[in-house]
């Protein structure tokens, strides 16, 4: 009899825990009402006016945010991908070399982290990133390091490609 009672109590306890978890995670998405009797639409605005102590650090005009740039892959344009840690940069950088539909797709060989991304009409790279050129400017190079380093690395690569016989 004791075994039956303990099994019953265990089943009841597990059921109660399951219902609490279900109510906690699924309940707020449903319109079950709130304990205070007010609906979510009636909640007061926490910040009705801007904070007078908040100072805008960066201002981006709408025309800057909505501008369109023409990228000429067959010309001399190069995309420099700035890899920032902990922002999904690795996933996005890998996406640039593996999943973007291009006239000449990047050549990614199994077992290698680097891919070769050449322009459609010549053997020059159009993408400067960790997955196309490696860590050419150092590990996790910031904007300043990339600005100083990229032109030299691209010049060295182009001169080395011109020297190799075809």
PDB file of C-alpha atoms in Angstrom:
ATOM      1  CA  UNK A   1       0.000   0.000   0.000  1.00  0.00           C
ATOM      2  CA  UNK A   2       2.884   2.363   0.788  1.00  0.00           C
ATOM      3  CA  UNK A   3       4.407   1.772  -2.658  1.00  0.00           C
ATOM      4  CA  UNK A   4       1.131   2.666  -4.331  1.00  0.00           C
ATOM      5  CA  UNK A   5       0.804   5.868  -2.320  1.00  0.00           C
ATOM      6  CA  UNK A   6       4.376   6.957  -3.060  1.00  0.00           C
ATOM      7  CA  UNK A   7       3.928   6.260  -6.785  1.00  0.00           C
ATOM      8  CA  UNK A   8       0.670   8.227  -6.752  1.00  0.00           C
ATOM      9  CA  UNK A   9       2.324  11.162  -4.948  1.00  0.00           C
ATOM     10  CA  UNK A  10       5.225  11.091  -7.418  1.00  0.00           C
ATOM     11  CA  UNK A  11       2.839  11.176 -10.385  1.00  0.00           C
ATOM     12  CA  UNK A  12       0.876  14.059  -8.823  1.00  0.00           C
ATOM     13  CA  UNK A  13       4.090  16.017  -8.080  1.00  0.00           C
ATOM     14  CA  UNK A  14       5.408  15.536 -11.627  1.00  0.00           C
ATOM     15  CA  UNK A  15       2.036  16.534 -13.069  1.00  0.00           C
ATOM     16  CA  UNK A  16       1.932  19.702 -10.955  1.00  0.00           C
ATOM     17  CA  UNK A  17       5.480  20.631 -12.009  1.00  0.00           C
ATOM     18  CA  UNK A  18       4.594  20.017 -15.647  1.00  0.00           C
ATOM     19  CA  UNK A  19       1.480  22.181 -15.384  1.00  0.00           C
ATOM     20  CA  UNK A  20       3.446  25.003 -13.709  1.00  0.00           C
ATOM     21  CA  UNK A  21       6.061  24.927 -16.456  1.00  0.00           C
ATOM     22  CA  UNK A  22       3.367  24.799 -19.106  1.00  0.00           C
ATOM     23  CA  UNK A  23       1.521  27.745 -17.561  1.00  0.00           C
ATOM     24  CA  UNK A  24       4.748  29.759 -17.214  1.00  0.00           C
ATOM     25  CA  UNK A  25       5.943  29.330 -20.792  1.00  0.00           C
ATOM     26  CA  UNK A  26       2.749  28.898 -22.787  1.00  0.00           C
ATOM     27  CA  UNK A  27       0.314  30.903 -20.657  1.00  0.00           C
ATOM     28  CA  UNK A  28       1.768  34.409 -21.252  1.00  0.00           C
ATOM     29  CA  UNK A  29       1.335  33.969 -25.017  1.00  0.00           C
ATOM     30  CA  UNK A  30      -2.340  33.159 -24.573  1.00  0.00           C
ATOM     31  CA  UNK A  31      -4.897  35.746 -23.542  1.00  0.00           C
ATOM     32  CA  UNK A  32      -5.678  34.138 -20.200  1.00  0.00           C
ATOM     33  CA  UNK A  33      -5.874  37.501 -18.497  1.00  0.00           C
ATOM     34  CA  UNK A  34      -3.538  38.949 -15.931  1.00  0.00           C
ATOM     35  CA  UNK A  35      -3.699  38.609 -12.146  1.00  0.00           C
ATOM     36  CA  UNK A  36      -4.392  42.324 -11.725  1.00  0.00           C
ATOM     37  CA  UNK A  37      -7.499  42.126 -13.897  1.00  0.00           C
ATOM     38  CA  UNK A  38      -6.068  44.503 -16.538  1.00  0.00           C
ATOM     39  CA  UNK A  39      -5.257  43.314 -20.002  1.00  0.00           C
ATOM     40  CA  UNK A  40      -1.801  43.726 -21.535  1.00  0.00           C
ATOM     41  CA  UNK A  41      -3.103  46.480 -23.831  1.00  0.00           C
ATOM     42  CA  UNK A  42      -3.926  48.617 -20.786  1.00  0.00           C
ATOM     43  CA  UNK A  43      -0.383  48.493 -19.383  1.00  0.00           C
ATOM     44  CA  UNK A  44       0.992  51.999 -18.820  1.00  0.00           C
ATOM     45  CA  UNK A  45       3.853  53.242 -20.988  1.00  0.00           C
ATOM     46  CA  UNK A  46       7.028  52.924 -18.944  1.00  0.00           C
ATOM     47  CA  UNK A  47       8.878  55.690 -20.828  1.00  0.00           C
ATOM     48  CA  UNK A  48       6.282  58.204 -22.089  1.00  0.00           C
ATOM     49  CA  UNK A  49       8.870  60.947 -22.754  1.00  0.00           C
ATOM     50  CA  UNK A  50      12.524  60.615 -23.711  1.00  0.00           C
ATOM     51  CA  UNK A  51      15.002  60.684 -20.874  1.00  0.00           C
ATOM     52  CA  UNK A  52      16.481  64.209 -20.659  1.00  0.00           C
ATOM     53  CA  UNK A  53      19.801  62.750 -19.449  1.00  0.00           C
ATOM     54  CA  UNK A  54      20.186  60.490 -22.470  1.00  0.00           C
ATOM     55  CA  UNK A  55      22.579  61.960 -25.011  1.00  0.00           C
ATOM     56  CA  UNK A  56      22.647  60.508 -28.505  1.00  0.00           C
ATOM     57  CA  UNK A  57      26.162  59.336 -29.149  1.00  0.00           C
ATOM     58  CA  UNK A  58      25.762  58.528 -32.821  1.00  0.00           C
ATOM     59  CA  UNK A  59      23.409  60.143 -35.280  1.00  0.00           C
ATOM     60  CA  UNK A  60      22.647  58.387 -38.545  1.00  0.00           C
ATOM     61  CA  UNK A  61      20.570  60.443 -40.965  1.00  0.00           C
ATOM     62  CA  UNK A  62      17.830  58.569 -42.809  1.00  0.00           C
ATOM     63  CA  UNK A  63      19.470  59.268 -46.178  1.00  0.00           C
ATOM     64  CA  UNK A  64      22.627  57.494 -44.946  1.00  0.00           C
ATOM     65  CA  UNK A  65      20.697  54.476 -43.733  1.00  0.00           C
ATOM     66  CA  UNK A  66      18.699  54.156 -46.946  1.00  0.00           C
ATOM     67  CA  UNK A  67      21.507  54.813 -49.436  1.00  0.00           C
ATOM     68  CA  UNK A  68      22.260  52.278 -52.112  1.00  0.00           C
ATOM     69  CA  UNK A  69      25.780  51.448 -53.213  1.00  0.00           C
ATOM     70  CA  UNK A  70      26.637  49.822 -56.503  1.00  0.00           C
ATOM     71  CA  UNK A  71      29.180  47.021 -56.152  1.00  0.00           C
ATOM     72  CA  UNK A  72      31.029  46.168 -59.350  1.00  0.00           C
ATOM     73  CA  UNK A  73      32.357  42.644 -58.932  1.00  0.00           C
ATOM     74  CA  UNK A  74      33.911  42.659 -62.401  1.00  0.00           C
ATOM     75  CA  UNK A  75      35.681  45.967 -61.738  1.00  0.00           C
ATOM     76  CA  UNK A  76      38.038  46.883 -58.918  1.00  0.00           C
ATOM     77  CA  UNK A  77      35.610  46.908 -55.963  1.00  0.00           C
ATOM     78  CA  UNK A  78      36.440  44.784 -52.914  1.00  0.00           C
ATOM     79  CA  UNK A  79      34.237  43.924 -49.954  1.00  0.00           C
ATOM     80  CA  UNK A  80      36.204  43.996 -46.708  1.00  0.00           C
ATOM     81  CA  UNK A  81      34.392  41.976 -44.058  1.00  0.00           C
ATOM     82  CA  UNK A  82      35.181  43.194 -40.551  1.00  0.00           C
ATOM     83  CA  UNK A  83      34.870  40.187 -38.244  1.00  0.00           C
ATOM     84  CA  UNK A  84      33.646  41.246 -34.802  1.00  0.00           C
ATOM     85  CA  UNK A  85      33.697  38.623 -32.088  1.00  0.00           C
ATOM     86  CA  UNK A  86      30.465  37.393 -30.463  1.00  0.00           C
ATOM     87  CA  UNK A  87      28.184  38.954 -33.111  1.00  0.00           C
ATOM     88  CA  UNK A  88      27.573  36.033 -35.431  1.00  0.00           C
ATOM     89  CA  UNK A  89      30.425  37.202 -37.659  1.00  0.00           C
ATOM     90  CA  UNK A  90      31.736  33.698 -38.201  1.00  0.00           C
ATOM     91  CA  UNK A  91      28.360  32.465 -39.415  1.00  0.00           C
ATOM     92  CA  UNK A  92      27.858  35.469 -41.686  1.00  0.00           C
ATOM     93  CA  UNK A  93      31.412  35.275 -43.072  1.00  0.00           C
ATOM     94  CA  UNK A  94      30.947  31.599 -43.879  1.00  0.00           C
ATOM     95  CA  UNK A  95      27.594  32.440 -45.493  1.00  0.00           C
ATOM     96  CA  UNK A  96      29.302  34.991 -47.772  1.00  0.00           C
ATOM     97  CA  UNK A  97      31.657  32.398 -49.252  1.00  0.00           C
ATOM     98  CA  UNK A  98      29.387  29.337 -49.270  1.00  0.00           C
ATOM     99  CA  UNK A  99      25.756  30.316 -49.835  1.00  0.00           C
ATOM    100  CA  UNK A 100      25.633  33.526 -51.882  1.00  0.00           C
ATOM    101  CA  UNK A 101      24.624  32.913 -55.501  1.00  0.00           C
ATOM    102  CA  UNK A 102      27.320  34.373 -57.722  1.00  0.00           C
ATOM    103  CA  UNK A 103      28.269  34.257 -61.386  1.00  0.00           C
ATOM    104  CA  UNK A 104      31.480  32.477 -60.327  1.00  0.00           C
ATOM    105  CA  UNK A 105      30.882  30.918 -56.897  1.00  0.00           C
ATOM    106  CA  UNK A 106      33.636  30.759 -54.311  1.00  0.00           C
ATOM    107  CA  UNK A 107      35.630  27.540 -54.460  1.00  0.00           C
ATOM    108  CA  UNK A 108      35.416  25.904 -51.016  1.00  0.00           C
ATOM    109  CA  UNK A 109      37.315  22.662 -50.687  1.00  0.00           C
ATOM    110  CA  UNK A 110      36.393  20.122 -48.002  1.00  0.00           C
ATOM    111  CA  UNK A 111      38.671  20.190 -44.982  1.00  0.00           C
ATOM    112  CA  UNK A 112      39.856  23.756 -45.610  1.00  0.00           C
ATOM    113  CA  UNK A 113      38.516  26.807 -43.861  1.00  0.00           C
ATOM    114  CA  UNK A 114      39.568  29.217 -46.624  1.00  0.00           C
ATOM    115  CA  UNK A 115      37.747  29.524 -49.950  1.00  0.00           C
ATOM    116  CA  UNK A 116      38.972  31.196 -53.114  1.00  0.00           C
ATOM    117  CA  UNK A 117      36.594  33.886 -54.315  1.00  0.00           C
ATOM    118  CA  UNK A 118      37.685  35.146 -57.731  1.00  0.00           C
ATOM    119  CA  UNK A 119      36.108  37.756 -59.977  1.00  0.00           C
ATOM    120  CA  UNK A 120      34.268  36.401 -63.030  1.00  0.00           C
ATOM    121  CA  UNK A 121      36.834  37.654 -65.554  1.00  0.00           C
ATOM    122  CA  UNK A 122      40.205  37.333 -63.742  1.00  0.00           C
ATOM    123  CA  UNK A 123      42.020  35.680 -60.851  1.00  0.00           C
ATOM    124  CA  UNK A 124      41.613  38.489 -58.317  1.00  0.00           C
ATOM    125  CA  UNK A 125      39.623  38.299 -55.132  1.00  0.00           C
ATOM    126  CA  UNK A 126      36.536  40.467 -54.602  1.00  0.00           C
ATOM    127  CA  UNK A 127      36.125  39.534 -50.928  1.00  0.00           C
ATOM    128  CA  UNK A 128      38.591  40.248 -48.157  1.00  0.00           C
ATOM    129  CA  UNK A 129      37.492  38.175 -45.185  1.00  0.00           C
ATOM    130  CA  UNK A 130      38.727  35.540 -42.813  1.00  0.00           C
ATOM    131  CA  UNK A 131      37.206  32.810 -44.984  1.00  0.00           C
ATOM    132  CA  UNK A 132      38.691  34.059 -48.266  1.00  0.00           C
ATOM    133  CA  UNK A 133      42.137  35.393 -47.321  1.00  0.00           C
ATOM    134  CA  UNK A 134      42.651  33.955 -43.841  1.00  0.00           C
ATOM    135  CA  UNK A 135      43.972  36.091 -40.995  1.00  0.00           C
ATOM    136  CA  UNK A 136      46.081  38.258 -43.339  1.00  0.00           C
ATOM    137  CA  UNK A 137      45.945  41.306 -41.057  1.00  0.00           C
ATOM    138  CA  UNK A 138      46.256  39.481 -37.753  1.00  0.00           C
ATOM    139  CA  UNK A 139      43.874  37.705 -35.443  1.00  0.00           C
ATOM    140  CA  UNK A 140      40.602  39.672 -35.014  1.00  0.00           C
ATOM    141  CA  UNK A 141      41.934  42.809 -36.691  1.00  0.00           C
ATOM    142  CA  UNK A 142      39.910  45.909 -35.896  1.00  0.00           C
ATOM    143  CA  UNK A 143      38.903  48.712 -38.269  1.00  0.00           C
ATOM    144  CA  UNK A 144      42.188  50.632 -37.897  1.00  0.00           C
ATOM    145  CA  UNK A 145      44.335  47.565 -38.516  1.00  0.00           C
ATOM    146  CA  UNK A 146      42.268  46.587 -41.559  1.00  0.00           C
ATOM    147  CA  UNK A 147      42.412  50.110 -42.994  1.00  0.00           C
ATOM    148  CA  UNK A 148      46.205  50.089 -42.795  1.00  0.00           C
ATOM    149  CA  UNK A 149      46.709  46.476 -43.854  1.00  0.00           C
ATOM    150  CA  UNK A 150      44.208  45.621 -46.627  1.00  0.00           C
ATOM    151  CA  UNK A 151      45.682  47.676 -49.516  1.00  0.00           C
ATOM    152  CA  UNK A 152      49.153  46.175 -48.991  1.00  0.00           C
ATOM    153  CA  UNK A 153      47.853  42.609 -48.754  1.00  0.00           C
ATOM    154  CA  UNK A 154      45.748  43.025 -51.914  1.00  0.00           C
ATOM    155  CA  UNK A 155      48.716  44.537 -53.802  1.00  0.00           C
ATOM    156  CA  UNK A 156      50.951  41.605 -52.752  1.00  0.00           C
ATOM    157  CA  UNK A 157      48.310  39.080 -53.827  1.00  0.00           C
ATOM    158  CA  UNK A 158      47.762  40.737 -57.203  1.00  0.00           C
ATOM    159  CA  UNK A 159      51.498  40.968 -57.917  1.00  0.00           C
ATOM    160  CA  UNK A 160      51.967  37.298 -56.920  1.00  0.00           C
ATOM    161  CA  UNK A 161      49.081  36.273 -59.192  1.00  0.00           C
ATOM    162  CA  UNK A 162      50.580  38.256 -62.094  1.00  0.00           C
ATOM    163  CA  UNK A 163      53.972  36.515 -61.669  1.00  0.00           C
ATOM    164  CA  UNK A 164      52.611  32.971 -61.808  1.00  0.00           C
ATOM    165  CA  UNK A 165      52.497  31.504 -65.310  1.00  0.00           C
ATOM    166  CA  UNK A 166      49.102  30.579 -66.666  1.00  0.00           C
TER     167      UNK A 166
END
